[in-house]
Amino acid sequence: MKARCALIVVSFFTVAPAFADSGRQVDIDWLQTIAFATHRTDYSGTFVYQHNGNMETARITHISDQNGEHEKLESLEGPRREFIRNNKEILWYLGDHKTVQVERQYSGKSFPALLPEQLSALNENYLIHTAEQARIAGFDTQAIVFQPKDTLRYAHKMWAHKDSGLLLKAVVLDERRQMVEQYTFIQLKIGGDIERMQEITGQPTTTLQQQSHFTTPSETITQTATNDWKIVAIPSGFKKIMEVRRPLPGKKTDAIHFVFSDGLAGISVFIETLGNHFNRKLGLSNRGAIHVYSREKGDYLVTVVGEVPPRTVMQVADSVRYRGQ
Amino acid sequence: MKQEISALMDGELFDDETEAILDKLKQNPDKYDEWRTYHLISDVLRQSDHAHANINIAIRERLQAEPTVIAPHSRVSHNVRWFALSAAASVMAFTLVAWLSVQIGPETAPQIAMLQSNSNAVRSASLPTNGLDDYLIAHQEFSPSSDVYGMTSYVHTVARHQEDK
């Protein structure tokens, strides 16, 4: 509750001037509330994730304390796959091979505030309105709908806990109103004593370290001054929020990484030399609502990733140009 | 006629006579050849550097005698042009499809979506799982969806996938 009060104060000063005349202040506030709760609430629960006709369960634990954010996400079915995040460091346990991959995050984002530009982009590309109230995992929630103004992006519907603002259910819909993916908490504990696991708040155990091989990417990430590459047909409503040259795990050479945002969905464009990929197959692929499209462009590999429909990533991939060619 | 041509060459005719004989030369190829022959004789007699032999015919006959030497080159260039044209047509067709898919109304859109999901089914398994995960994690770090969904958005990587089985 204290968090919610603080949020209202924060969001008043950040959002109110920008959207004083939009008339949808309440709906925009909900997204701020959700983002705040996602990163500042202690919670632990089990959710069901549905995609491509599959259904599976996963468990998430999130703790926010004076040392920052700690969280763990693990699949409860099939081979062991889990993430453990300590602020900017992600430990990634893969399958049954007991391999651990360490990812260092570069963004340095200061959650939970959504940037005003992001909220204005959101307003330009989606019609946002509150919908029904529902009970999910035993909590009262308010549904918020993000209806896209065109077919370049998906519709999102989110159910937020009325008291904490925590996201308890989310569904992504395509233009035919068919479900692309959905996740719903079936059991959740908010606040109070959340079990603190060793891996979450401390270093991973030594046995795990011995069994694993670390691949630590170089920490250099540089803003590129190069204008060699251009994406000439960025889907309307998307704006470039980042352009860096960065290392990718398991790759010898750096990749150029562009990020575009429409306020809610993101599109990443990775451009790297083909030498990185001997057996890489090209084409369209997907993980739930995230579509990936890879193609060769001369001696380079272009990979586009985004929470958008297939043809949006394809449009982006096909419009990558080198030096105005 | 020969005298007339000779007179014409010597510039001894009046304008109307000149026109009349030029018309005749145009209409009568034999006389035209005669006219050219006279000029050739004249040039050779004067040892002109620019003797106008009728080499067109000679070249044409030689070309016809050696068709196989010339033909492959012309066929290649023809192929290149054909390829370029078909490539251009493909690009145009693709551009049209891309443009249509951008412009398309909500009623026709579902068919396109269905086609794409079919191609999905065929090609989904083609990317190696781990390679794809690298891109997903790199993407999710900066995607605005992570602001809202937090680590839940990493479920895309944690969840089991058909290509894993």
CSV table of C-alpha atoms in Angstrom, one decimal, chain B residues 15-132:
chain,number,residue,atom,x,y,z
B,15,ASP,CA,18.7,21.1,-109.0
B,16,ASP,CA,15.5,19.6,-110.4
B,17,GLU,CA,17.5,17.1,-112.5
B,18,THR,CA,19.5,16.2,-109.4
B,19,GLU,CA,16.4,15.5,-107.4
B,20,ALA,CA,14.9,13.4,-110.1
B,21,ILE,CA,18.0,11.2,-110.4
B,22,LEU,CA,18.4,10.9,-106.7
B,23,ASP,CA,14.8,9.6,-106.6
B,24,LYS,CA,15.6,7.1,-109.2
B,25,LEU,CA,18.7,5.9,-107.3
B,26,LYS,CA,16.6,5.4,-104.2
B,27,GLN,CA,14.0,3.4,-106.0
B,28,ASN,CA,16.4,1.3,-107.9
B,29,PRO,CA,19.0,-0.7,-105.9
B,30,ASP,CA,21.0,-1.7,-109.0
B,31,LYS,CA,21.5,1.9,-110.0
B,32,TYR,CA,22.3,2.7,-106.4
B,33,ASP,CA,25.1,0.1,-106.4
B,34,GLU,CA,26.3,1.6,-109.6
B,35,TRP,CA,26.5,5.0,-108.0
B,36,ARG,CA,28.5,3.5,-105.1
B,37,THR,CA,30.8,1.7,-107.5
B,38,TYR,CA,31.5,4.9,-109.4
B,39,HIS,CA,32.4,6.6,-106.2
B,40,LEU,CA,34.6,3.7,-105.2
B,41,ILE,CA,36.5,3.8,-108.5
B,42,SER,CA,36.8,7.5,-108.2
B,43,ASP,CA,38.2,7.2,-104.6
B,44,VAL,CA,40.6,4.5,-105.6
B,45,LEU,CA,41.9,6.5,-108.6
B,46,ARG,CA,42.5,9.4,-106.3
B,47,GLN,CA,44.2,7.1,-103.8
B,48,SER,CA,41.8,8.4,-101.2
B,49,ASP,CA,42.4,7.1,-97.7
B,50,HIS,CA,38.6,6.7,-97.3
B,51,ALA,CA,37.7,4.3,-100.1
B,52,HIS,CA,34.1,3.4,-99.6
B,53,ALA,CA,34.0,-0.3,-100.4
B,54,ASN,CA,30.7,-1.8,-99.6
B,55,ILE,CA,32.0,-3.9,-96.7
B,56,ASN,CA,28.5,-4.2,-95.0
B,57,ILE,CA,27.7,-7.1,-97.3
B,58,ALA,CA,31.0,-8.8,-96.8
B,59,ILE,CA,30.7,-8.6,-93.0
B,60,ARG,CA,27.2,-9.8,-93.0
B,61,GLU,CA,28.1,-12.8,-95.1
B,62,ARG,CA,31.0,-13.7,-92.8
B,63,LEU,CA,28.8,-13.4,-89.8
B,64,GLN,CA,26.3,-15.8,-91.3
B,65,ALA,CA,29.1,-18.2,-92.1
B,66,GLU,CA,30.2,-18.2,-88.4
B,67,PRO,CA,27.0,-18.2,-86.4
B,68,THR,CA,28.4,-20.5,-83.6
B,69,VAL,CA,31.2,-18.1,-82.7
B,70,ILE,CA,29.0,-15.2,-82.1
B,71,ALA,CA,25.9,-16.9,-80.7
B,72,PRO,CA,27.1,-18.0,-77.3
B,73,HIS,CA,28.0,-14.5,-76.3
B,74,SER,CA,24.7,-13.1,-77.4
B,75,ARG,CA,22.8,-15.9,-75.7
B,76,VAL,CA,24.6,-15.1,-72.4
B,77,SER,CA,23.9,-11.5,-72.5
B,78,HIS,CA,20.3,-12.4,-73.3
B,79,ASN,CA,20.2,-14.7,-70.2
B,80,VAL,CA,21.6,-12.0,-68.0
B,81,ARG,CA,19.0,-9.6,-69.2
B,82,TRP,CA,16.3,-12.2,-68.7
B,83,PHE,CA,17.5,-12.9,-65.2
B,84,ALA,CA,17.7,-9.2,-64.4
B,85,LEU,CA,14.2,-8.7,-65.7
B,86,SER,CA,12.8,-11.7,-63.7
B,87,ALA,CA,14.7,-10.5,-60.6
B,88,ALA,CA,13.2,-7.1,-61.1
B,89,ALA,CA,9.8,-8.6,-61.5
B,90,SER,CA,10.3,-10.6,-58.3
B,91,VAL,CA,11.3,-7.5,-56.4
B,92,MET,CA,8.3,-5.7,-57.8
B,93,ALA,CA,6.0,-8.6,-56.9
B,94,PHE,CA,7.5,-8.7,-53.4
B,95,THR,CA,7.2,-5.0,-53.0
B,96,LEU,CA,3.6,-5.2,-54.1
B,97,VAL,CA,2.9,-8.0,-51.6
B,98,ALA,CA,4.7,-6.1,-48.8
B,99,TRP,CA,2.8,-3.0,-49.7
B,100,LEU,CA,-0.5,-4.9,-49.8
B,101,SER,CA,0.2,-6.4,-46.5
B,102,VAL,CA,0.8,-3.0,-45.0
B,103,GLN,CA,-2.2,-1.5,-46.7
B,104,ILE,CA,-4.5,-4.5,-46.4
B,105,GLY,CA,-7.8,-4.2,-44.6
B,106,PRO,CA,-8.9,-6.2,-41.7
B,107,GLU,CA,-11.1,-8.5,-43.8
B,108,THR,CA,-8.4,-9.9,-46.0
B,109,ALA,CA,-5.7,-9.9,-43.3
B,110,PRO,CA,-6.7,-13.2,-41.7
B,111,GLN,CA,-5.8,-15.1,-44.9
B,112,ILE,CA,-2.3,-13.6,-44.8
B,113,ALA,CA,-2.0,-14.4,-41.2
B,114,MET,CA,-3.0,-18.0,-41.9
B,115,LEU,CA,-0.4,-18.4,-44.6
B,116,GLN,CA,2.3,-17.0,-42.4
B,117,SER,CA,1.4,-19.3,-39.5
B,118,ASN,CA,1.6,-22.2,-41.9
B,119,SER,CA,5.1,-21.2,-43.0
B,120,ASN,CA,5.8,-20.9,-39.3
B,121,ALA,CA,4.9,-24.5,-38.7
B,122,VAL,CA,7.3,-25.6,-41.4
B,123,ARG,CA,10.2,-23.5,-40.4
B,124,SER,CA,9.9,-23.0,-36.7
B,125,ALA,CA,12.2,-25.9,-35.9
B,126,SER,CA,15.0,-24.7,-38.1
B,127,LEU,CA,16.8,-22.4,-35.6
B,128,PRO,CA,19.0,-24.1,-33.1
B,129,THR,CA,17.4,-23.6,-29.7
B,130,ASN,CA,20.4,-22.1,-28.0
B,131,GLY,CA,21.2,-19.7,-30.8
B,132,LEU,CA,17.7,-18.4,-30.7
